[in-house]
Coordinates of C-alpha atoms and ligand atoms in Angstrom, one line a residue:
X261 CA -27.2 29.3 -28.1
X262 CA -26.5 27.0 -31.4
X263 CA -26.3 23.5 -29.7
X264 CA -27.4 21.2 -32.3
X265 CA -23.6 19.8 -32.4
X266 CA -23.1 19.0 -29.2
X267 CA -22.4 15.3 -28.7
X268 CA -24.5 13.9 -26.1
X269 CA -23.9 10.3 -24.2
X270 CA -26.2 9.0 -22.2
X271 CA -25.9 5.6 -19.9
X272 CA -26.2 2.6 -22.6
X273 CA -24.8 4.5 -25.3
X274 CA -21.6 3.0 -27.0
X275 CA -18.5 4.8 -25.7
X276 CA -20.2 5.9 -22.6
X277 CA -18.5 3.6 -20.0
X278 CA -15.1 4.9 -21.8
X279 CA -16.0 8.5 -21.4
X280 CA -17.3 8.3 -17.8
X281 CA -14.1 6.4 -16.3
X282 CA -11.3 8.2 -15.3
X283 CA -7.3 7.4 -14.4
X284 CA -8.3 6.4 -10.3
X285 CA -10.3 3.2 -10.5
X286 CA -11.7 3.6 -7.5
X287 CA -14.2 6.0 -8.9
X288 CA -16.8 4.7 -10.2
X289 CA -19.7 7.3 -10.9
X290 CA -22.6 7.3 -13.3
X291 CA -23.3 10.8 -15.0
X292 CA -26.6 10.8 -16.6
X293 CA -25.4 12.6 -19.6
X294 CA -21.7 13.1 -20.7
X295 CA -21.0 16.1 -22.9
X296 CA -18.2 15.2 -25.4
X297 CA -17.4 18.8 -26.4
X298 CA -15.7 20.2 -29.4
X299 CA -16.0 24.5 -28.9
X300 CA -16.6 26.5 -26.6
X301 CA -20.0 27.4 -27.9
X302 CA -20.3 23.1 -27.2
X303 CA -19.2 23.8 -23.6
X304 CA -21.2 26.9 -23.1
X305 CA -24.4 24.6 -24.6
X306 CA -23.7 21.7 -21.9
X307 CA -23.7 24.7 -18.9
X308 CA -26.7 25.9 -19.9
X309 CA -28.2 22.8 -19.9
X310 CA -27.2 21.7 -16.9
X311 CA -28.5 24.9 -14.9
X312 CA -32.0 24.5 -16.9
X313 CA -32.2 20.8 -16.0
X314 CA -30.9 21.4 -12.3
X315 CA -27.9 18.7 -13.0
X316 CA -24.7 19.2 -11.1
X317 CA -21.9 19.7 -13.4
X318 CA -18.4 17.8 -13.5
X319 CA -15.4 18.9 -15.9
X320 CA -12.9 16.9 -17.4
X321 CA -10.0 17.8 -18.2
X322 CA -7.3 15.0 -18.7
X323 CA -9.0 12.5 -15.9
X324 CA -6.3 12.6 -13.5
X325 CA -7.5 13.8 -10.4
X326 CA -7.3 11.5 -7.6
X327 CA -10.4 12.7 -5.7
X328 CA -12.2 12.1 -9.0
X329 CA -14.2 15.1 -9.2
X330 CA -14.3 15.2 -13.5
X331 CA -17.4 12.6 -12.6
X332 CA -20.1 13.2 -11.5
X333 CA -22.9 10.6 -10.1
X334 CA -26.1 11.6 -11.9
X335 CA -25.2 15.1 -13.4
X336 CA -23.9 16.1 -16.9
X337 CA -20.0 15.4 -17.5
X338 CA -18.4 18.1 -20.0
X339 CA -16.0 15.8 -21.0
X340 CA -13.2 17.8 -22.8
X341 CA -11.2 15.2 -24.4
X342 CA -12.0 15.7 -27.5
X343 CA -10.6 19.2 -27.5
X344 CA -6.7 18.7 -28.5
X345 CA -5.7 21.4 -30.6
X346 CA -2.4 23.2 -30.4
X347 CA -0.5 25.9 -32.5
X348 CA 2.6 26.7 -31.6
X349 CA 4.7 29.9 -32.5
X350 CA 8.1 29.6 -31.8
X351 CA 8.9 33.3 -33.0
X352 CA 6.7 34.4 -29.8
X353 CA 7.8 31.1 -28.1
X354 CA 4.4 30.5 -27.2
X355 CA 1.6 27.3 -27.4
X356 CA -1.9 28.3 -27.4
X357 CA -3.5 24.2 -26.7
X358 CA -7.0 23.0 -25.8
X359 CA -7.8 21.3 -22.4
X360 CA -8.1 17.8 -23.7
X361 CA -4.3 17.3 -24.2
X362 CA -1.8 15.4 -22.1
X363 CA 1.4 16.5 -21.1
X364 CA 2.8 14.1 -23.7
X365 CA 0.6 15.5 -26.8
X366 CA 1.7 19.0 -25.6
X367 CA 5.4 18.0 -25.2
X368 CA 5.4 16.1 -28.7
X369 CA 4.0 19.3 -30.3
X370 CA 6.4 21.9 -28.9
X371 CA 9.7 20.0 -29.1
X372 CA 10.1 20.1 -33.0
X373 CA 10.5 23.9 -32.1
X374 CA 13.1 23.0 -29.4
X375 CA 10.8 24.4 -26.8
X376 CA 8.8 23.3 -23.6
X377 CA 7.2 24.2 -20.6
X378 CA 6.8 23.2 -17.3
X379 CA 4.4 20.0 -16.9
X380 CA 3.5 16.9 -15.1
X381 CA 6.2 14.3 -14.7
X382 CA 3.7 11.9 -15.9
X383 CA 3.3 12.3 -19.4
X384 CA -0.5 10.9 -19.6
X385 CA -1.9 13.6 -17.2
X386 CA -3.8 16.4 -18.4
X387 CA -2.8 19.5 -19.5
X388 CA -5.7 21.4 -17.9
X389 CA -6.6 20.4 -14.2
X390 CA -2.9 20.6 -13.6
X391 CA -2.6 23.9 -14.2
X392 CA -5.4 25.0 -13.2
X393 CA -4.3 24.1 -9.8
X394 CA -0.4 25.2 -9.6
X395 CA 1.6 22.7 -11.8
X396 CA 5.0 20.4 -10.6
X397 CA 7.6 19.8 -13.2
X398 CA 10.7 19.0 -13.8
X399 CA 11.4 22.6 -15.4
X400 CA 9.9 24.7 -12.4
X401 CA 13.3 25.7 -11.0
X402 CA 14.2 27.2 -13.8
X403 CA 11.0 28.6 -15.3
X404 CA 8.7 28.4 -12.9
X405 CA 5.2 25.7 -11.8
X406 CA 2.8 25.2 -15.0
X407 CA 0.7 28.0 -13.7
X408 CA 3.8 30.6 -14.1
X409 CA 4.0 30.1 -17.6
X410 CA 0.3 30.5 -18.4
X411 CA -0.2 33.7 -20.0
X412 CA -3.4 33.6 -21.2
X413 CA -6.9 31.7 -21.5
X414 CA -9.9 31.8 -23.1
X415 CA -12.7 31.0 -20.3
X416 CA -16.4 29.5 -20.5
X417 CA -18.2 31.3 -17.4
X418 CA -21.7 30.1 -15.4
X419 CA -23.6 32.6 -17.4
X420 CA -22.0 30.9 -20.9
X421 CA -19.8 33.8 -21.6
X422 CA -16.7 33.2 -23.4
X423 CA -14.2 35.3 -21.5
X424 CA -10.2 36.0 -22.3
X425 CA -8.2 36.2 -19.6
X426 CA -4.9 37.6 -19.3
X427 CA -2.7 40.2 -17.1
X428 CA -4.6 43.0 -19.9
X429 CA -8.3 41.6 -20.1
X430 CA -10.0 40.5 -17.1
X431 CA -7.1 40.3 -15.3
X432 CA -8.9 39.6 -11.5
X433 CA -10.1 36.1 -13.4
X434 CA -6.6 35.5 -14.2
X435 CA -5.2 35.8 -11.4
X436 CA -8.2 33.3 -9.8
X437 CA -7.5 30.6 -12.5
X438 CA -3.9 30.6 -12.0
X439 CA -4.4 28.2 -8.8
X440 CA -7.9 28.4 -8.4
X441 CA -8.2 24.9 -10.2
X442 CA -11.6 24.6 -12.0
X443 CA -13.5 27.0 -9.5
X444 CA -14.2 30.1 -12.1
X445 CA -15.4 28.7 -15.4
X446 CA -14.3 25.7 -17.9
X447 CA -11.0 26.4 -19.7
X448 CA -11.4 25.8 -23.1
X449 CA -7.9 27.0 -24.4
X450 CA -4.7 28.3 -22.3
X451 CA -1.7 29.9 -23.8
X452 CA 1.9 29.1 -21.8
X453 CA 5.3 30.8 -22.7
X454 CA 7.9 28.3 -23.7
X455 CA 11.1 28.2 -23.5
X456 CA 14.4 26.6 -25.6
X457 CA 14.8 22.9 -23.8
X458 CA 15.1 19.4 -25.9
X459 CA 17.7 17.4 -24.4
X460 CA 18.2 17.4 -20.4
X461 CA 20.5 15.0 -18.4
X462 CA 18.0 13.2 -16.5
X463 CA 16.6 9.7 -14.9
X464 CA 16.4 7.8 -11.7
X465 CA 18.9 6.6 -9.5
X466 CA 17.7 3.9 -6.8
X467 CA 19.1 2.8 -3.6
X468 CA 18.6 -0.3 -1.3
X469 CA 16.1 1.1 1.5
X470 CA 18.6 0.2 4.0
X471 CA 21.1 3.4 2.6
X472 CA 17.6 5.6 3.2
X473 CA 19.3 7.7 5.4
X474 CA 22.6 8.9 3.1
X475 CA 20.5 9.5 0.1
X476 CA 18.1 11.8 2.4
X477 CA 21.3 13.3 3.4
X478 CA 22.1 14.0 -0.3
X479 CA 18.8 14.8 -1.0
X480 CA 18.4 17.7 0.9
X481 CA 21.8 19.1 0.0
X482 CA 21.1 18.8 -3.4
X483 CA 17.8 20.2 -3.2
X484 CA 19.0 23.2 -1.2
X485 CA 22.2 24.1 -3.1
X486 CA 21.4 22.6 -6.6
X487 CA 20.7 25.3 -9.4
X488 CA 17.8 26.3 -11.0
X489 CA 18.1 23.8 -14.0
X490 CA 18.6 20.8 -11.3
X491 CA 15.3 19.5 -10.4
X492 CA 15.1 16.6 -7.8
X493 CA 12.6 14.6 -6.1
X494 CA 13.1 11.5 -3.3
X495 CA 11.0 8.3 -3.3
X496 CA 10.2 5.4 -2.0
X497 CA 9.3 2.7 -4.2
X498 CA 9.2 -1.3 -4.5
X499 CA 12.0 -2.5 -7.3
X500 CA 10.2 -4.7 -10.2
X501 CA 10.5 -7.7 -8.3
X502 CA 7.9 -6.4 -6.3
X503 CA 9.5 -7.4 -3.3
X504 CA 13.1 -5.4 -2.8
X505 CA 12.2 -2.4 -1.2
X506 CA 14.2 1.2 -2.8
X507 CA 14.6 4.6 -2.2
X508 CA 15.3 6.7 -5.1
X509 CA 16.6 9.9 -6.4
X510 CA 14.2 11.2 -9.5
X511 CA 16.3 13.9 -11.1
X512 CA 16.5 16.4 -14.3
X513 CA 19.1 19.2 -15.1
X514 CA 17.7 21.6 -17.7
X515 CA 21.0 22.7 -18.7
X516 CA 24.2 22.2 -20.2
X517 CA 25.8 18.7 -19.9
X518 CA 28.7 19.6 -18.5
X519 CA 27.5 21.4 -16.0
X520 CA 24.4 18.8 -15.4
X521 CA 27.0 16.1 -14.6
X522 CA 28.8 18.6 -12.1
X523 CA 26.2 19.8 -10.7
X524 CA 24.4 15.9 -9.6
X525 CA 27.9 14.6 -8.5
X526 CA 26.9 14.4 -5.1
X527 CA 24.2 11.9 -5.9
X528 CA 27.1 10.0 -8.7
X529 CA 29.1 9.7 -5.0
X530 CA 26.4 8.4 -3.1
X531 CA 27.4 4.9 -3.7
X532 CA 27.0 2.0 -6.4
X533 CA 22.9 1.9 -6.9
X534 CA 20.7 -0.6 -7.6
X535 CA 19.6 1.0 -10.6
X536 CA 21.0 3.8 -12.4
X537 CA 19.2 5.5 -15.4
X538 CA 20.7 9.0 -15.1
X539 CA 21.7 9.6 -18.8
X540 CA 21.0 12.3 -21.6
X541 CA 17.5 12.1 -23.1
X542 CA 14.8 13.7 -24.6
X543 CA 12.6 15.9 -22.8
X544 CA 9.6 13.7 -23.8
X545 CA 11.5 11.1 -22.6
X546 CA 12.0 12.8 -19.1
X547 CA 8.7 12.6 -19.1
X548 CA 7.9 9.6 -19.5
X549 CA 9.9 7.7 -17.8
X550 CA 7.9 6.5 -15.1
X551 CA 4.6 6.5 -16.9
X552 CA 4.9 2.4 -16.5
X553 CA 4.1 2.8 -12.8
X554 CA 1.5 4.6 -13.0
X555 CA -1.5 2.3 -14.9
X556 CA -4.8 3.9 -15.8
X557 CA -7.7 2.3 -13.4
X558 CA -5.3 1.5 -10.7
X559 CA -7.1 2.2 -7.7
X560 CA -5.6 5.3 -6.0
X561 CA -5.8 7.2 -2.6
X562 CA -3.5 9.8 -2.0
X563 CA -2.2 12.0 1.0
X564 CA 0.2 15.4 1.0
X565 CA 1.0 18.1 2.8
X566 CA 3.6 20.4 2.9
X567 CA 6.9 19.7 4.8
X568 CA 7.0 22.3 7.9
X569 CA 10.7 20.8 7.8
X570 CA 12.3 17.6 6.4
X571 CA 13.8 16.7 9.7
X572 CA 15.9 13.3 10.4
X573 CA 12.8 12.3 12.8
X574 CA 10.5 12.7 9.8
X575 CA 12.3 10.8 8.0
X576 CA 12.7 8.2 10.1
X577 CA 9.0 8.1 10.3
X578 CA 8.3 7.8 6.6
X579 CA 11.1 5.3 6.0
X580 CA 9.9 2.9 9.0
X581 CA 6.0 3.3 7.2
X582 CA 7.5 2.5 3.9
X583 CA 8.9 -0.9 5.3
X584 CA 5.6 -2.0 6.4
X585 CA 3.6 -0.7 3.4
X586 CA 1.6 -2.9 1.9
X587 CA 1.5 -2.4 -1.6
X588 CA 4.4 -2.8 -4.3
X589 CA 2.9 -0.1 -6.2
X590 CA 2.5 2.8 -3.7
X591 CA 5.3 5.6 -4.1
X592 CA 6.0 7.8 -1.2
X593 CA 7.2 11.0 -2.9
X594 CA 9.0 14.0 -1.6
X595 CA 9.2 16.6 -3.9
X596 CA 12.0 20.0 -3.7
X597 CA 10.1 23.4 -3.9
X598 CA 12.5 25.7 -5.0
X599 CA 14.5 28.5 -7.9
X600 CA 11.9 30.1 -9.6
X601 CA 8.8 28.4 -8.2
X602 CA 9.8 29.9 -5.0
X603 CA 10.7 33.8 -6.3
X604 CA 6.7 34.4 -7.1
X605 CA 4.7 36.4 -4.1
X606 CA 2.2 34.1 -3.0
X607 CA -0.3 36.6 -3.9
X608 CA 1.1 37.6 -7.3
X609 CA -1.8 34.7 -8.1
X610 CA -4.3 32.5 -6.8
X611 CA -1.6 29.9 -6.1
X612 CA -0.3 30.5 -2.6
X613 CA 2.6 28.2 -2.1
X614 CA 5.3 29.7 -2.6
X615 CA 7.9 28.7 0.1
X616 CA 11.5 27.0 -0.6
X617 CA 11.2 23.4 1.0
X618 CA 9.6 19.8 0.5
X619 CA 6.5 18.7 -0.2
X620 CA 5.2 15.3 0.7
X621 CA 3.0 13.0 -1.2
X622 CA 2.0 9.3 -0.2
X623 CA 0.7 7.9 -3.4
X624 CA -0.8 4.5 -2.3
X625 CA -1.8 2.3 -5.6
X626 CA -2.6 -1.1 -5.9
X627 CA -4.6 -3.3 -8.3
X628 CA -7.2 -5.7 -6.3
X629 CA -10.7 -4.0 -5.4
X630 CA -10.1 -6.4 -1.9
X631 CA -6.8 -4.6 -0.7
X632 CA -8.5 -1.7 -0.5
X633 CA -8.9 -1.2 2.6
X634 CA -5.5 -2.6 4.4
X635 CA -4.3 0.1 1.5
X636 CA -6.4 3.3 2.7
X637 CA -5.6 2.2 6.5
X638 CA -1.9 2.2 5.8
X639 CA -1.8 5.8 3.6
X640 CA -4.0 7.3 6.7
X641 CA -1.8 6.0 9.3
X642 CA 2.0 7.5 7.7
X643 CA 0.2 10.5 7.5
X644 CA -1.4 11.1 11.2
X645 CA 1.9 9.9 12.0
X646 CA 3.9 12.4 10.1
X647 CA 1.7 14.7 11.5
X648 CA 3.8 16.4 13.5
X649 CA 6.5 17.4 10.6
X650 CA 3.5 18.4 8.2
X651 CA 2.7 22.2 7.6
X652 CA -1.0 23.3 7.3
X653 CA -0.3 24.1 3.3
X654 CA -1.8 21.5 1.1
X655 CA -1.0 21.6 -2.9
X656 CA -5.3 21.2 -4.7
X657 CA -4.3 19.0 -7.4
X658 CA -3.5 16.3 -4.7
X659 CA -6.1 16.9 -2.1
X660 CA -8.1 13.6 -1.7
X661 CA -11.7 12.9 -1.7
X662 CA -12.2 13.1 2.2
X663 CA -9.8 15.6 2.3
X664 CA -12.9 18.4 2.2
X665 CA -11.8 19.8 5.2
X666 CA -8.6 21.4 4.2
X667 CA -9.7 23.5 1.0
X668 CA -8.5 26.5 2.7
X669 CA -5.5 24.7 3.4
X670 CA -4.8 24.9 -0.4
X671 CA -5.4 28.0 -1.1
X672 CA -3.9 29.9 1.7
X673 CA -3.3 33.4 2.6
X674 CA -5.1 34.0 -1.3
X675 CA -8.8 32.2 0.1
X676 CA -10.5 35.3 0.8
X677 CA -9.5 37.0 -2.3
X678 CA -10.8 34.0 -4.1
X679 CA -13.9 33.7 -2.3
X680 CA -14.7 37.3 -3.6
X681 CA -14.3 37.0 -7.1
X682 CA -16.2 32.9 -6.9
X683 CA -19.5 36.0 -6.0
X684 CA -18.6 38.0 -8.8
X685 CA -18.0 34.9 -11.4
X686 CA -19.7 31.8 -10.5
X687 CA -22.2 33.2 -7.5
X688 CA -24.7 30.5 -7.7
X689 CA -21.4 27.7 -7.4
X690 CA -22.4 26.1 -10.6
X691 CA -18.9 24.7 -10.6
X692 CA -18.7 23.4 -7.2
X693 CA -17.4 19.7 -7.9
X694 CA -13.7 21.0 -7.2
X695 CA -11.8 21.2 -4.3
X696 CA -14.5 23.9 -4.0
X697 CA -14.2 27.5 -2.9
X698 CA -17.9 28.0 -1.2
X699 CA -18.8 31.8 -2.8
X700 CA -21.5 32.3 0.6
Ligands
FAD1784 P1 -9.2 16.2 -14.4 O1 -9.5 15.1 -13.3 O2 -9.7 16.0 -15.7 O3 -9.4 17.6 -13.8 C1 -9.3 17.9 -12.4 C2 -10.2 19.0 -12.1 O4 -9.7 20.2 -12.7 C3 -11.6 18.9 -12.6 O5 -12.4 18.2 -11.7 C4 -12.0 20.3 -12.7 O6 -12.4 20.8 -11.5 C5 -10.8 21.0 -13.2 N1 -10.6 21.1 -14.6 C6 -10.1 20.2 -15.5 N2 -10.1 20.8 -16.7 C7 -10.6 22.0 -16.6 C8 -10.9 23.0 -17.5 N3 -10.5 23.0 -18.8 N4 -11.5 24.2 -17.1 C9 -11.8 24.3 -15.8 N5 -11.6 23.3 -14.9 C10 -11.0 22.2 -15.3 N6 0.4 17.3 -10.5 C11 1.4 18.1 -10.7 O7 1.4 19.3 -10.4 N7 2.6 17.6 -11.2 C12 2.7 16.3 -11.6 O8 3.8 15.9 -12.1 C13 1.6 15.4 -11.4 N8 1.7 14.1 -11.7 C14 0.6 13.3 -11.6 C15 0.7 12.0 -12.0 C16 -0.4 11.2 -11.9 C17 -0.3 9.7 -12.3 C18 -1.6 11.7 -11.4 C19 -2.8 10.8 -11.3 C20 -1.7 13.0 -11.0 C21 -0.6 13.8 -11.1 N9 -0.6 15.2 -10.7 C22 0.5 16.0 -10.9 C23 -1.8 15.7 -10.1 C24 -2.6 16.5 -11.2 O9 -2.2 17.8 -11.2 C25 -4.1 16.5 -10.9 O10 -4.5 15.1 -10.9 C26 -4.9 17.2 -12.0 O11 -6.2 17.4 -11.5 C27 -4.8 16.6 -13.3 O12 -5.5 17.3 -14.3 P2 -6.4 16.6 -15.3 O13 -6.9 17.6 -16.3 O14 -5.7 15.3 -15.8 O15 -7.5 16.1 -14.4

């Protein structure tokens, strides 16, 4: 295997320190060599030498998730940043892109065809470990999560085989990638089908916490009735003063204007709000727009579950936690599962979660290594105490380092499928720094 290329950093080396940190800054891990790869033959090299050397392996993707498993302490990081290629043909309406791009380098490639996909709502995650694991958007109503779009992949395996993957070639590995997030080799290129979307009526409009109860009311409504092209979320956040304490209504409507500002009139009647952003925009733009609150190296710990219902006593229990939460940049997010997302069987693919309803994530951020702990105390207490109103479905791409216990959670009614094919594709779990799917 030609491997004379491959770009290797080692502790000391200029742009190591770069390369090895990753968006949660409160992961801090020291691979001994970081593999800045180019090809797949590059990736292919770095497995090889990994298994020969005995180092555990780690894969990057975009840096984003939380449980900061694209580092590892000691073993070799294939660090796919480098890889941002993307060709788009609009005649097929498909992008075939490389896993080092973010959502906002795919978005700002596709959109001078008038075309888009579903991706993250954050525009600086990556394109890869997202969909790997299932992928929210602001489009999956209409067109389904990130991983519904994929329709093809090319596939580094354990053994150093390149591999397509699609619903014709090696279709049991497709299936397992589409949710399987990072379990069955390193993506090195994924093609999604796209579809015609540039401008959508979207934006944030934000409440005083003490109307929390109405805009739930609304919320739910508009999440149960709205149309495929309205997409909605609920959160709780701190206003910039970082002191005034909001709940807000993230939305975006996919299709035509008119109809957009019909179909969010309930939430236009909810009352005068504190902020209103709710106008026509880009969807770049959509995607952006709350990039701000979400720095790179803020320290991060996360908790989610699935709503087994988004009662009025669960929401009373997350609006009470909010008030006493103790950092202005922690978002309480409860995000609408519904429209197309919801119309896939929940075996059709690896990703399993498949039911219309809410799903809860308590995003706790804050900037100072010493609040760290009041922080983690506070995220673990809402959720124990939300307990009760939680399902036993988890979404992978938010599962949180001590969160080891509930991998089956994530992957549902499709774990034993999965654990079947991890024997047949990665039997010796060279790819076991995921939220890991044990092949034994
Ligand atoms: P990485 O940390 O690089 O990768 C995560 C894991 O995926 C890796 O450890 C590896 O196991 C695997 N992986 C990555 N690349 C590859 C590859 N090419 N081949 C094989 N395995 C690979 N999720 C949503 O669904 N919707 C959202 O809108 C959303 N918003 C987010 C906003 C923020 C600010 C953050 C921090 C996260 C958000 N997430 C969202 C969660 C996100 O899906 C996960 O964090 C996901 O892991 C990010 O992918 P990444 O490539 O950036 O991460």
């Amino acid at each position: 295997m030609r491997n004379h290329d491959l770009h290797m950093l080692r502790p000391g080396d200029a742009g190591y320190d770069d390369a090895r940190r990753i968006h949660n800054g409160l992961i801090d891990k020291h691979p001994s060599l970081i593999a800045r790869c180019r090809t797949s033959s590059d990736v292919a090299a770095a497995i090889t030498q990994s298994r020969r050397e005995g180092l555990e392996v780690a894969v990057r993707g975009g840096g984003h998730n939380v449980a900061g498993k694209a580092v590892t302490e000691g073993g070799l990081m294939i660090d796919l940043s480098p890889m941002k290629e993307i060709e788009v043909d609009s005649s097929a309406c498909t992008a075939r892109a490389q896993p080092g791009l973010t959502w906002d380098e795919f978005n700002i490639a596709t959109a001078p065809h008038g075309l888009a996909t579903t991706g993250g709502v954050v525009s600086t995650t990556g394109i890869a470990g997202l969909t790997l694991g299932g992928g929210f958007g602001w489009l999956q109503g209409k067109y389904g999560l990130a991983v519904d779009n994929l329709v093809g992949a090319e596939v580094v395996t354990a053994d150093g085989d390149v591999l397509k993957a699609s619903e014709a070639e090696n279709a049991d590995l497709f299936w397992a990638l589409r949710g399987g997030g990072g379990n069955f080799g390193v993506v090195t290129s994924f093609t999604f089908q796209l579809h015609p979307v540039s401008t959508v009526l979207g934006g944030v409009a934000a409440f005083p916490l003490a109307a929390a109860d109405a805009v739930i009311d609304v919320f739910r409504r508009v999440a149960k009735e709205a149309p495929d092209e309205l997409g909605v979320q609920c959160g709780f956040v701190t206003g910039p003063d970082a002191a005034t304490k909001l709940v807000a209504l993230p939305l975006c409507h996919c299709g035509e204007l008119d109809q957009a500002e019909a179909d969010i009139r309930p939430v236009r009647e909810i009352g005068t709000p504190l902020l209103d952003a709710i106008e026509p925009k880009s969807y770049i733009e959509q995607n952006r727009q709350v990039d701000a609150s979400f720095p790179a190296g803020a320290l991060n710990y996360w908790k989610s579950a699935f709503f087994t219902d988004l009662s009025d006593a669960a929401a009373r229990v997350l609006i009470e936690s909010f008030e006493q939460c103790p950092s202005p940049m922690t978002a309480c997010v409860i995000e609408s599962i519904g429209g197309a997302a919801s119309r896939v069987a929940s075996t059709a693919m690896a990703y399993a979660h498949r039911e219309p309803g809410f799903n809860l994530l308590l995003l706790s951020q804050w900037a100072e290594p010493a609040d760290t702990e009041p922080n983690i105390a506070w995220t673990r207490e809402t959720f124990e105490a939300l307990q009760p109103h939680m399902a036993d479905r988890r979404y992978v791409n938010y599962l949180a380092a001590d969160d080891g216990g509930h991998t089956r959670d994530a992957y549902g009614a499709n774990y034993e499928r999965l654990v079947e094919l991890k024997q047949r594709y990665d039997p010796d779990n060279v790819f076991r720094l995921n939220q890991n799917i044990d092949p034994r």
